[in-house]
Amino acid sequence: MPSLGADMDAGTVVEWAVAPGDHVHRGDLVAAVETEKSVIDVECFEDGVVERLLVPVGTKVAVGTPLAVIAPEGATPAPTPAPTPALTPAPAPAAGTPERDGAASLPRATPPVRRFAERLGLDVARLPGTGPHGTVTHADVRAAASTGTTARTDTTDTTDTTDTTVPSPTPTVPPAAPAERPRITPYARRLAAERGTPPEALRPGADGVVRARDVPAGTGATPTRTPRPTPQPTRPTTPPSPRPAAQGMRAAIAARMTRSLAIPQYHVDSVLELGAPLDRLREVNRRLPVSERIVPAALLLHATARAARRVPELNGHWVDDTLVPATTVALGVVVSLRGGGLLVPTIPAADELTLSELMAALRDVVARARTGRLRTSDAADAGLTVTDLGETGGHSVHGRIFPPQVALVGFGAVVRRPWAEGDLLGVRPTVTATLTGDHRATDGVVGGRFLHAIDDVLHDTEEWS
Amino acid sequence: MIPADAPTARDEAARALVRAGLARIAPGPDLDALEDTADLRDALELDSLDFLAFVEQLSRTTGVRIEEDDYPRLRTVASAAAFLTAAGVP
């Protein structure tokens, strides 16, 4: 069980995306693990062949517990294979995994092929396989996709004619929503049955697959409100009731913030003028495709990451009455969720990213947080956290430190304010930046220096690349 | 299929395009209840990333390049539809 982020010392395996015999590669999503706050996809961190799964679905184990045994590629199954902590969630195979089928001792396809098929809306279990031992190959999937065979993941679905063959969320232009029954993982299907939720009331996540987290708690058909590509087939007639996951999240936030209360904290703030940086951003965006456009929030995050390099005293952890400076700038980003609650995924080595790269990282991690598909790499420990209220939020935010970190940076909305330049008064876009510091580790002067560093980076055009 | 000389139908189609774009970003009861003249960012609580995703979506489905300077014209479903029809969509 890989690290699941600060304060999470255990997790429950809710899905296995691989079975013994599967070839896996570093970065593959091999399992999904549920914590009090969210479901996290576990990334495999080595190449090899899955030999054994050690932790059955539904079992809660501590961080550090081996989840599976992975033998090196090409090796004969060794008696003492290396335990593999996995890191990221794997798109679960569609219904009909080997373990469920019972009969199949060999996997029908490798995880990459399975994912490829899944992207195309096909289920490898229903495809003819031409590989060794009847396994399904890339070519088989391609062939099936091009001939439009009936091997759709959901065989009960006869109206599914759109979207599933499209790899990316390409919109269908006609606004009329196709009636589409989503794919569902075995675990989610079982949960739904246990909870008495009819399958047609289930709504898939952003990837079009119904997973455990998409199954509403309790008995009513009150689908959770996750962003999803198609309008829901059925609408709840009652407001969604709080889910246990949401309650768990509130409890986790409460516990962490209460712990933060024990830290002697100081606050400094500064109004930063953004006229030139935003003009420049507009110029940059004019030359970029819409999909690569950069939002001001990314600019502020980027400046914070670079500032953390200039003022390293605020990037680290307070451990045993000592400041342990971080060796890289792993930036925690507070992401508010639709329907309440928040998650704080991490952008690793944020100071080494160009502005464009940081924007891409931000988009990806926010999307994963909002669809409940964070990966273990997103759950890495941050050395410093940023909260940004966004363009329609309040003007300033004085947040609390996330222990064991020693600082938190906050940005309010970008607002136009009167601004003195020399003896002249003008109107400029500005943002109020705040810094909450752990007074045991640093003093207010360091916090002030940090805010100045952010300002410097914002106005330093060489920092943008 | 929509006659070019039917402005009302065109406007309806444009609004449907806008709503379809929003449905990809923020589906749910809030969208169903969204008035054509309501500020959609406020009503749907879209942050800058959400709004960018909406713009990208709309741009892709309509083929219209939407500049940041055009964002104020996307404030409501009605104004966004007017922007699209002015750009020749649908």
Coordinates of C-alpha atoms in Angstrom, one line a residue:
Chain A
M1 CA 0.0 0.0 0.0
P2 CA 1.7 3.2 -1.2
S3 CA 1.6 6.4 0.7
L4 CA -1.8 7.9 0.3
G5 CA -1.0 11.4 1.5
A6 CA -0.6 13.1 4.8
D7 CA -2.8 11.8 7.6
M8 CA -3.8 8.7 5.6
D9 CA -2.2 5.6 7.2
A10 CA -4.4 3.0 5.7
G11 CA -6.7 2.3 2.8
T12 CA -9.2 -0.3 1.5
V13 CA -8.6 -2.0 -1.7
V14 CA -11.8 -1.6 -3.7
E15 CA -10.7 -2.8 -7.1
W16 CA -8.0 -4.8 -8.8
A17 CA -7.4 -3.8 -12.4
V18 CA -4.9 -6.6 -12.9
A19 CA -4.9 -10.4 -12.4
P20 CA -2.1 -12.9 -11.9
G21 CA -0.4 -13.4 -15.2
D22 CA -0.9 -9.8 -16.4
H23 CA 2.1 -7.9 -17.7
V24 CA 2.4 -4.6 -16.0
H25 CA 4.6 -1.6 -16.4
R26 CA 5.7 1.2 -14.3
G27 CA 3.0 3.8 -14.1
D28 CA 0.2 1.4 -15.0
L29 CA -2.9 1.7 -12.9
V30 CA -3.2 -1.6 -11.1
A31 CA -5.7 -1.1 -8.3
A32 CA -8.0 1.4 -6.6
V33 CA -7.8 2.1 -3.0
E34 CA -10.4 4.0 -0.9
T35 CA -9.4 6.3 1.9
E36 CA -11.6 8.5 4.1
K37 CA -11.3 11.3 1.6
S38 CA -11.3 9.7 -1.8
V39 CA -10.6 6.8 -4.0
I40 CA -7.0 6.8 -5.2
D41 CA -5.7 4.9 -8.2
V42 CA -2.6 2.9 -7.4
E43 CA 0.2 3.2 -9.9
C44 CA 2.6 0.3 -10.3
F45 CA 6.2 1.3 -9.9
E46 CA 7.9 -1.5 -11.6
D47 CA 7.7 -3.6 -14.8
G48 CA 6.9 -7.3 -14.6
V49 CA 4.3 -9.9 -14.4
V50 CA 1.7 -10.0 -11.7
E51 CA 2.3 -13.2 -9.8
R52 CA -0.1 -13.0 -6.9
L53 CA -2.5 -10.4 -5.4
L54 CA -2.0 -10.4 -1.7
V55 CA -4.8 -8.2 -0.6
P56 CA -8.4 -9.1 -1.6
V57 CA -10.9 -6.5 -2.5
G58 CA -12.7 -5.0 0.5
T59 CA -9.7 -5.4 2.8
K60 CA -8.3 -2.5 4.7
V61 CA -4.5 -2.5 5.1
A62 CA -1.9 -0.1 6.5
V63 CA 0.4 2.0 4.3
G64 CA 3.5 -0.1 3.6
T65 CA 1.7 -3.4 3.4
P66 CA 2.6 -5.3 0.2
L67 CA -0.4 -5.5 -2.1
A68 CA 0.8 -7.8 -4.8
V69 CA 3.8 -9.8 -5.9
I70 CA 5.3 -8.8 -9.2
A71 CA 7.9 -11.0 -10.8
P72 CA 10.5 -9.5 -13.1
E73 CA 9.6 -9.8 -16.8
G74 CA 10.8 -13.1 -18.3
A75 CA 11.6 -14.6 -14.9
T76 CA 10.0 -17.8 -13.9
P77 CA 7.6 -17.2 -11.1
A78 CA 10.0 -16.7 -8.2
P79 CA 9.1 -17.7 -4.7
T80 CA 10.2 -14.4 -3.2
P81 CA 9.1 -11.7 -5.7
A82 CA 9.3 -8.1 -4.8
P83 CA 6.3 -6.6 -3.2
T84 CA 4.8 -3.9 -5.2
P85 CA 3.3 -0.9 -3.8
A86 CA 1.2 0.5 -6.4
L87 CA 0.5 4.1 -6.9
T88 CA -2.2 5.0 -9.3
P89 CA -5.7 3.8 -10.1
A90 CA -6.2 1.6 -13.0
P91 CA -9.1 1.8 -15.2
A92 CA -10.7 -1.4 -14.0
P93 CA -11.4 -4.0 -16.5
A94 CA -15.0 -4.2 -17.6
A95 CA -17.2 -6.8 -16.2
G96 CA -15.9 -10.3 -16.7
T97 CA -12.4 -10.2 -15.3
P98 CA -10.7 -13.6 -15.1
E99 CA -11.3 -13.9 -11.4
R100 CA -15.0 -13.3 -11.8
D101 CA -15.3 -15.7 -14.6
G102 CA -13.5 -18.3 -12.5
A103 CA -12.8 -20.5 -15.5
A104 CA -10.1 -18.4 -17.1
S105 CA -6.8 -18.9 -15.6
L106 CA -5.1 -16.8 -18.3
P107 CA -5.8 -13.2 -18.7
R108 CA -7.6 -12.4 -21.9
A109 CA -5.4 -9.4 -22.5
T110 CA -2.6 -7.3 -21.0
P111 CA -3.6 -4.2 -19.2
P112 CA -2.5 -1.9 -22.0
V113 CA -4.6 -3.8 -24.5
R114 CA -7.5 -3.9 -22.1
R115 CA -7.2 -0.1 -21.6
F116 CA -7.0 0.4 -25.3
A117 CA -10.2 -1.7 -25.8
E118 CA -11.8 0.2 -22.9
R119 CA -11.1 3.5 -24.6
L120 CA -12.8 2.2 -27.7
G121 CA -15.7 1.0 -25.7
L122 CA -14.9 -2.7 -26.3
D123 CA -14.7 -5.5 -23.8
V124 CA -11.8 -7.8 -24.3
A125 CA -13.7 -10.6 -22.7
R126 CA -16.0 -10.6 -25.8
L127 CA -13.4 -10.2 -28.4
P128 CA -11.9 -13.0 -30.5
G129 CA -8.3 -13.4 -29.5
T130 CA -5.6 -14.4 -31.9
G131 CA -2.6 -14.1 -29.6
P132 CA -1.0 -17.0 -27.6
H133 CA -3.5 -19.0 -25.7
G134 CA -6.3 -17.0 -27.3
T135 CA -5.2 -13.8 -25.7
V136 CA -6.6 -10.6 -27.2
T137 CA -3.9 -8.4 -28.9
H138 CA -3.9 -4.8 -30.0
A139 CA -4.5 -5.9 -33.5
D140 CA -7.6 -7.8 -32.4
V141 CA -9.0 -4.7 -30.7
R142 CA -8.3 -2.6 -33.7
A143 CA -9.9 -5.1 -36.0
A144 CA -13.0 -5.3 -33.8
A145 CA -13.2 -1.5 -33.5
S146 CA -12.9 -1.0 -37.3
T147 CA -15.5 -3.6 -38.1
G148 CA -17.8 -2.3 -35.4
T149 CA -18.5 -5.7 -34.0
T150 CA -21.0 -6.3 -31.3
A151 CA -18.4 -6.7 -28.6
R152 CA -19.5 -3.6 -26.8
T153 CA -18.7 -3.7 -23.2
D154 CA -22.3 -3.7 -22.2
T155 CA -24.1 -6.2 -24.2
T156 CA -27.5 -5.2 -22.9
D157 CA -27.1 -1.9 -24.5
T158 CA -28.5 -1.6 -27.9
T159 CA -28.7 2.1 -28.2
D160 CA -25.1 2.9 -27.5
T161 CA -24.1 4.4 -30.8
T162 CA -22.1 7.4 -29.8
D163 CA -19.1 8.4 -27.8
T164 CA -17.7 5.0 -26.9
T165 CA -15.7 4.8 -30.0
V166 CA -14.2 8.1 -29.4
P167 CA -10.9 8.1 -27.5
S168 CA -11.3 11.6 -26.1
P169 CA -14.3 13.5 -24.9
T170 CA -15.2 14.7 -28.3
P171 CA -18.6 16.2 -28.0
T172 CA -21.3 15.0 -30.2
V173 CA -22.7 18.1 -31.8
P174 CA -26.4 17.4 -31.5
P175 CA -27.4 18.3 -28.0
A176 CA -29.8 15.5 -27.8
A177 CA -28.4 13.0 -25.3
P178 CA -27.9 9.5 -26.5
A179 CA -29.4 7.0 -24.2
E180 CA -26.4 5.2 -23.0
R181 CA -25.9 2.6 -20.4
P182 CA -22.5 3.0 -18.9
R183 CA -20.0 0.2 -18.3
I184 CA -19.7 -0.9 -14.7
T185 CA -16.9 -2.6 -12.8
P186 CA -17.6 -5.9 -11.0
Y187 CA -17.2 -4.3 -7.6
A188 CA -19.5 -1.4 -8.4
R189 CA -22.1 -3.9 -9.7
R190 CA -21.9 -5.8 -6.5
L191 CA -22.2 -2.7 -4.4
A192 CA -25.2 -1.5 -6.4
A193 CA -26.9 -4.9 -5.9
E194 CA -26.1 -4.8 -2.2
R195 CA -27.5 -1.3 -1.9
G196 CA -30.5 -2.0 -4.0
T197 CA -29.6 0.5 -6.6
P198 CA -31.0 -0.3 -10.1
P199 CA -28.3 -0.3 -12.7
E200 CA -30.1 2.3 -14.8
A201 CA -29.8 4.7 -11.9
L202 CA -26.0 4.5 -11.9
R203 CA -24.0 7.3 -13.5
P204 CA -20.5 6.7 -14.6
G205 CA -17.5 8.9 -13.8
A206 CA -15.8 11.1 -16.4
D207 CA -14.2 8.1 -18.1
G208 CA -17.7 6.6 -18.8
V209 CA -17.2 3.7 -16.4
V210 CA -19.3 3.2 -13.3
R211 CA -17.0 2.5 -10.4
A212 CA -17.6 1.8 -6.7
R213 CA -17.5 5.5 -5.9
D214 CA -20.3 6.2 -8.4
V215 CA -22.7 3.9 -6.5
P216 CA -24.8 5.9 -4.2
A217 CA -24.9 5.0 -0.6
G218 CA -28.0 3.8 1.0
T219 CA -31.0 2.4 -0.8
G220 CA -32.3 5.3 -2.8
A221 CA -31.4 6.0 -6.3
T222 CA -29.6 9.2 -5.6
P223 CA -26.7 9.3 -8.0
T224 CA -23.7 11.2 -6.9
R225 CA -23.0 14.3 -8.8
T226 CA -19.8 13.8 -10.7
P227 CA -19.1 15.5 -13.9
R228 CA -20.1 13.1 -16.7
P229 CA -20.2 13.3 -20.4
T230 CA -23.9 12.7 -20.9
P231 CA -27.0 14.0 -19.2
Q232 CA -28.2 11.6 -16.6
P233 CA -30.9 9.2 -17.8
T234 CA -32.9 9.5 -14.6
R235 CA -33.0 12.4 -12.3
P236 CA -33.2 12.1 -8.6
T237 CA -36.5 13.4 -7.2
T238 CA -35.0 14.1 -3.9
P239 CA -31.9 16.1 -3.1
P240 CA -28.8 13.9 -2.9
S241 CA -28.2 12.8 0.7
P242 CA -24.8 13.2 2.2
R243 CA -22.6 10.3 1.2
P244 CA -20.4 8.5 3.7
A245 CA -17.4 9.6 1.5
A246 CA -18.4 13.2 1.9
Q247 CA -18.7 12.7 5.6
G248 CA -15.4 11.0 5.7
M249 CA -13.9 13.9 3.8
R250 CA -15.4 16.5 6.3
A251 CA -14.0 14.4 9.1
A252 CA -10.6 14.3 7.6
I253 CA -10.6 18.0 7.0
A254 CA -11.8 18.6 10.5
A255 CA -9.1 16.4 12.0
R256 CA -6.3 18.1 10.0
M257 CA -7.5 21.6 10.6
T258 CA -8.0 21.0 14.3
R259 CA -4.4 19.7 14.5
S260 CA -3.4 22.9 12.7
L261 CA -4.9 24.9 15.5
A262 CA -2.0 23.7 17.7
I263 CA 0.5 25.5 15.5
P264 CA 1.5 29.0 16.4
Q265 CA 0.8 30.8 13.1
Y266 CA 1.5 34.3 11.8
H267 CA -0.1 36.0 8.8
V268 CA 1.3 38.4 6.3
D269 CA -0.3 39.7 3.1
S270 CA 0.5 41.8 0.1
V271 CA -1.4 43.3 -2.8
L272 CA 0.3 42.3 -6.0
E273 CA -0.1 44.3 -9.2
L274 CA -0.8 42.1 -12.2
G275 CA -1.2 44.5 -15.1
A276 CA 1.9 43.6 -17.0
P277 CA 1.8 39.8 -16.2
L278 CA -1.8 39.5 -17.3
D279 CA -1.1 41.5 -20.5
R280 CA 1.7 39.2 -21.2
L281 CA -0.4 36.2 -20.5
R282 CA -3.1 37.5 -22.9
E283 CA -0.4 37.8 -25.6
V284 CA 0.8 34.3 -24.9
N285 CA -2.7 32.9 -25.0
R286 CA -3.5 34.6 -28.3
R287 CA -0.9 32.4 -29.9
L288 CA -1.9 29.2 -28.2
P289 CA -4.6 26.7 -29.2
V290 CA -7.6 27.0 -26.9
S291 CA -6.7 23.7 -25.3
E292 CA -3.3 25.0 -24.2
R293 CA -4.5 28.4 -22.9
I294 CA -3.1 29.4 -19.5
V295 CA -5.3 30.7 -16.8
P296 CA -4.1 33.3 -14.2
A297 CA -4.3 30.7 -11.4
A298 CA -1.6 28.8 -13.1
L299 CA 0.5 31.9 -13.3
L300 CA 0.2 32.5 -9.6
L301 CA 1.0 28.8 -8.8
H302 CA 4.0 29.0 -11.1
A303 CA 5.3 32.1 -9.3
T304 CA 4.8 30.5 -5.9
A305 CA 6.7 27.4 -6.9
R306 CA 9.6 29.6 -8.2
A307 CA 9.5 31.7 -5.1
A308 CA 9.7 28.6 -2.9
R309 CA 13.1 28.0 -4.5
R310 CA 14.2 31.5 -3.6
V311 CA 12.9 31.4 0.0
P312 CA 13.4 27.7 0.9
E313 CA 12.6 28.2 4.6
L314 CA 8.9 28.0 3.9
N315 CA 9.1 24.8 1.9
G316 CA 9.4 21.8 4.2
H317 CA 8.0 20.0 7.2
W318 CA 8.2 20.6 11.0
V319 CA 9.3 17.3 12.5
D320 CA 10.5 16.8 16.0
D321 CA 10.8 20.5 16.8
T322 CA 13.0 21.1 13.7
L323 CA 12.4 22.4 10.3
V324 CA 13.2 19.8 7.7
P325 CA 13.6 21.7 4.4
A326 CA 12.1 19.9 1.4
T327 CA 14.6 19.0 -1.4
T328 CA 12.1 19.7 -4.1
V329 CA 9.2 22.0 -4.6
A330 CA 6.2 19.7 -4.3
L331 CA 3.3 22.1 -4.3
G332 CA 0.0 21.1 -2.7
V333 CA -3.0 22.6 -4.5
V334 CA -6.3 23.0 -2.8
V335 CA -9.1 21.9 -5.1
S336 CA -12.6 22.5 -4.1
L337 CA -15.1 19.9 -5.2
R338 CA -18.5 20.5 -6.7
G339 CA -21.0 19.7 -4.0
G340 CA -18.6 20.6 -1.2
G341 CA -15.4 19.4 0.3
L342 CA -11.8 19.7 -1.0
L343 CA -8.9 17.7 -2.0
V344 CA -5.2 18.7 -1.9
P345 CA -3.3 16.9 -4.6
T346 CA 0.4 17.5 -5.1
I347 CA 2.2 18.8 -8.2
P348 CA 5.7 17.4 -7.8
A349 CA 8.8 19.4 -8.8
A350 CA 6.5 22.3 -9.6
D351 CA 9.4 24.8 -9.7
E352 CA 11.0 22.9 -12.6
L353 CA 7.9 23.2 -14.8
T354 CA 7.5 25.9 -17.4
L355 CA 4.4 27.9 -17.2
S356 CA 2.7 25.8 -19.9
E357 CA 3.8 22.6 -18.2
L358 CA 2.4 23.8 -14.9
M359 CA -0.8 24.7 -16.5
A360 CA -1.1 21.2 -18.0
A361 CA -0.2 19.6 -14.7
L362 CA -2.8 21.8 -12.9
R363 CA -5.5 20.9 -15.4
D364 CA -4.8 17.2 -15.1
V365 CA -4.6 17.1 -11.4
V366 CA -7.8 19.2 -10.9
A367 CA -9.6 17.0 -13.3
R368 CA -8.5 13.9 -11.5
A369 CA -9.5 15.3 -8.1
R370 CA -12.9 16.3 -9.3
T371 CA -13.6 13.0 -10.9
G372 CA -12.3 11.1 -7.9
R373 CA -9.5 9.5 -9.8
L374 CA -6.4 10.8 -8.0
R375 CA -3.3 8.7 -8.4
T376 CA -0.8 7.8 -5.8
S377 CA 1.7 10.3 -7.3
D378 CA -0.9 13.0 -6.7
A379 CA -0.9 12.0 -3.1
A380 CA 2.8 12.6 -2.5
D381 CA 3.6 14.8 0.4
A382 CA 3.7 18.5 -0.4
G383 CA 6.2 20.8 1.1
L384 CA 4.0 23.9 0.7
T385 CA 0.4 24.4 -0.1
V386 CA -1.4 27.0 -2.2
T387 CA -5.1 27.9 -2.0
D388 CA -6.6 30.1 -4.7
L389 CA -10.2 31.3 -4.3
G390 CA -10.5 31.8 -8.0
E391 CA -11.9 34.6 -10.1
T392 CA -15.3 34.7 -8.5
G393 CA -14.3 34.1 -4.9
G394 CA -13.4 36.4 -2.0
H395 CA -10.7 39.0 -2.2
S396 CA -8.3 37.4 0.3
V397 CA -8.0 34.1 2.2
H398 CA -6.0 33.6 5.4
G399 CA -5.8 29.8 5.4
R400 CA -4.4 27.5 8.0
I401 CA -1.3 25.5 7.6
F402 CA -1.6 21.8 6.7
P403 CA 0.7 20.1 9.2
P404 CA 3.5 19.1 9.1
Q405 CA 4.0 21.8 6.5
V406 CA 5.2 25.2 7.7
A407 CA 3.4 27.6 5.4
L408 CA 0.4 28.1 3.3
V409 CA 0.0 30.6 0.5
G410 CA -3.4 32.1 -0.4
F411 CA -4.7 34.1 -3.4
G412 CA -7.9 35.9 -3.6
A413 CA -9.8 36.9 -6.7
V414 CA -8.1 39.1 -9.3
V415 CA -9.7 42.5 -8.8
R416 CA -9.2 45.9 -10.4
R417 CA -8.0 48.4 -7.8
P418 CA -6.7 51.9 -7.7
W419 CA -2.9 51.6 -7.9
A420 CA -0.3 54.3 -7.3
E421 CA 2.7 54.2 -9.8
G422 CA 5.0 57.0 -8.8
D423 CA 2.8 60.0 -8.3
L424 CA 0.2 58.8 -10.7
L425 CA -2.9 56.9 -9.8
G426 CA -4.2 54.2 -12.2
V427 CA -6.5 51.2 -12.2
R428 CA -4.9 47.9 -12.4
P429 CA -5.8 44.2 -12.0
T430 CA -4.4 43.1 -8.6
V431 CA -4.5 40.1 -6.4
T432 CA -4.1 39.9 -2.6
A433 CA -1.5 37.2 -1.7
T434 CA -1.4 36.0 1.8
L435 CA 1.0 33.8 3.7
T436 CA 0.4 31.8 6.8
G437 CA 3.6 30.7 8.5
D438 CA 4.5 28.4 11.3
H439 CA 6.1 30.7 13.8
R440 CA 8.1 27.9 15.3
A441 CA 10.0 27.6 12.0
T442 CA 10.1 31.2 10.7
D443 CA 9.2 34.7 11.5
G444 CA 6.9 37.2 9.7
V445 CA 9.8 38.8 7.9
V446 CA 10.4 35.5 6.0
G447 CA 6.8 35.4 5.0
G448 CA 7.0 39.0 3.7
R449 CA 10.1 38.1 1.8
F450 CA 8.3 35.2 0.2
L451 CA 5.4 37.4 -1.0
H452 CA 8.0 39.8 -2.5
A453 CA 9.6 36.8 -4.3
I454 CA 6.2 35.9 -5.8
D455 CA 5.9 39.5 -7.0
D456 CA 9.4 39.4 -8.5
V457 CA 8.8 36.2 -10.3
L458 CA 5.5 37.5 -11.7
H459 CA 7.2 40.5 -13.2
D460 CA 10.3 38.6 -14.3
T461 CA 9.7 37.6 -17.9
E462 CA 12.7 35.2 -17.9
E463 CA 10.9 33.1 -15.3
W464 CA 8.1 32.2 -17.6
S465 CA 9.9 29.6 -19.6
Chain B
M1 CA -31.4 20.8 -41.6
I2 CA -32.0 24.2 -40.1
P3 CA -33.0 26.7 -42.7
A4 CA -30.6 29.7 -42.8
D5 CA -33.6 32.0 -43.0
A6 CA -35.0 30.9 -39.7
P7 CA -33.3 33.0 -37.1
T8 CA -35.4 31.7 -34.2
A9 CA -34.5 28.1 -35.0
R10 CA -30.9 29.1 -35.4
D11 CA -30.9 30.8 -32.0
E12 CA -32.5 27.8 -30.4
A13 CA -29.9 25.5 -32.0
A14 CA -27.1 27.8 -30.8
R15 CA -28.5 27.8 -27.2
A16 CA -28.7 24.0 -27.4
L17 CA -25.0 24.0 -28.4
V18 CA -24.1 26.2 -25.4
R19 CA -26.1 24.0 -23.0
A20 CA -24.5 20.9 -24.5
G21 CA -21.1 22.4 -23.8
L22 CA -22.0 23.2 -20.3
A23 CA -23.4 19.7 -19.7
R24 CA -20.0 18.3 -20.3
I25 CA -18.5 20.5 -17.6
A26 CA -21.2 20.9 -15.0
P27 CA -24.1 18.6 -15.5
G28 CA -26.9 18.4 -13.0
P29 CA -29.9 20.2 -11.6
D30 CA -28.2 23.6 -11.5
L31 CA -27.7 23.4 -15.3
D32 CA -31.3 22.2 -15.8
A33 CA -32.5 25.2 -13.8
L34 CA -30.2 27.7 -15.4
E35 CA -32.0 30.6 -17.0
D36 CA -30.8 31.7 -20.5
T37 CA -30.0 35.2 -19.1
A38 CA -28.3 34.1 -15.8
D39 CA -24.6 34.6 -15.3
L40 CA -23.5 31.0 -16.0
R41 CA -20.2 31.2 -14.1
D42 CA -21.9 32.3 -11.0
A43 CA -24.9 30.0 -11.3
L44 CA -22.9 26.9 -12.1
E45 CA -19.9 27.9 -9.9
L46 CA -17.4 27.5 -12.7
D47 CA -13.8 28.3 -11.8
S48 CA -11.4 29.4 -14.5
L49 CA -10.4 25.9 -15.4
D50 CA -14.1 24.9 -15.8
F51 CA -14.7 27.9 -17.9
L52 CA -11.7 27.2 -20.1
A53 CA -12.9 23.7 -20.5
F54 CA -16.3 25.0 -21.6
V55 CA -14.7 27.5 -24.0
E56 CA -12.6 24.7 -25.4
Q57 CA -15.6 22.4 -25.8
L58 CA -17.6 25.1 -27.5
S59 CA -14.8 26.0 -29.8
R60 CA -14.3 22.4 -30.8
T61 CA -18.0 21.6 -31.5
T62 CA -18.6 24.8 -33.4
G63 CA -15.2 25.4 -35.1
V64 CA -15.3 29.0 -33.9
R65 CA -12.0 30.2 -32.4
I66 CA -12.9 32.0 -29.1
E67 CA -10.4 34.5 -27.9
E68 CA -10.1 35.6 -24.3
D69 CA -11.4 39.0 -25.3
D70 CA -14.6 37.2 -26.3
Y71 CA -15.2 35.8 -22.8
P72 CA -17.5 38.6 -21.7
R73 CA -19.8 37.7 -24.6
L74 CA -20.1 34.2 -23.0
R75 CA -21.6 35.5 -19.8
T76 CA -25.0 33.9 -20.3
V77 CA -26.5 31.1 -22.4
A78 CA -28.3 33.8 -24.4
S79 CA -25.3 36.0 -25.0
A80 CA -23.1 33.0 -25.9
A81 CA -25.8 31.8 -28.4
A82 CA -25.8 35.3 -29.9
F83 CA -22.0 35.2 -30.1
L84 CA -22.2 31.9 -31.9
T85 CA -24.9 32.9 -34.4
A86 CA -22.9 36.1 -35.1
A87 CA -20.0 33.9 -35.9
G88 CA -22.2 31.9 -38.4
V89 CA -23.0 29.0 -36.2
P90 CA -24.9 26.8 -36.6

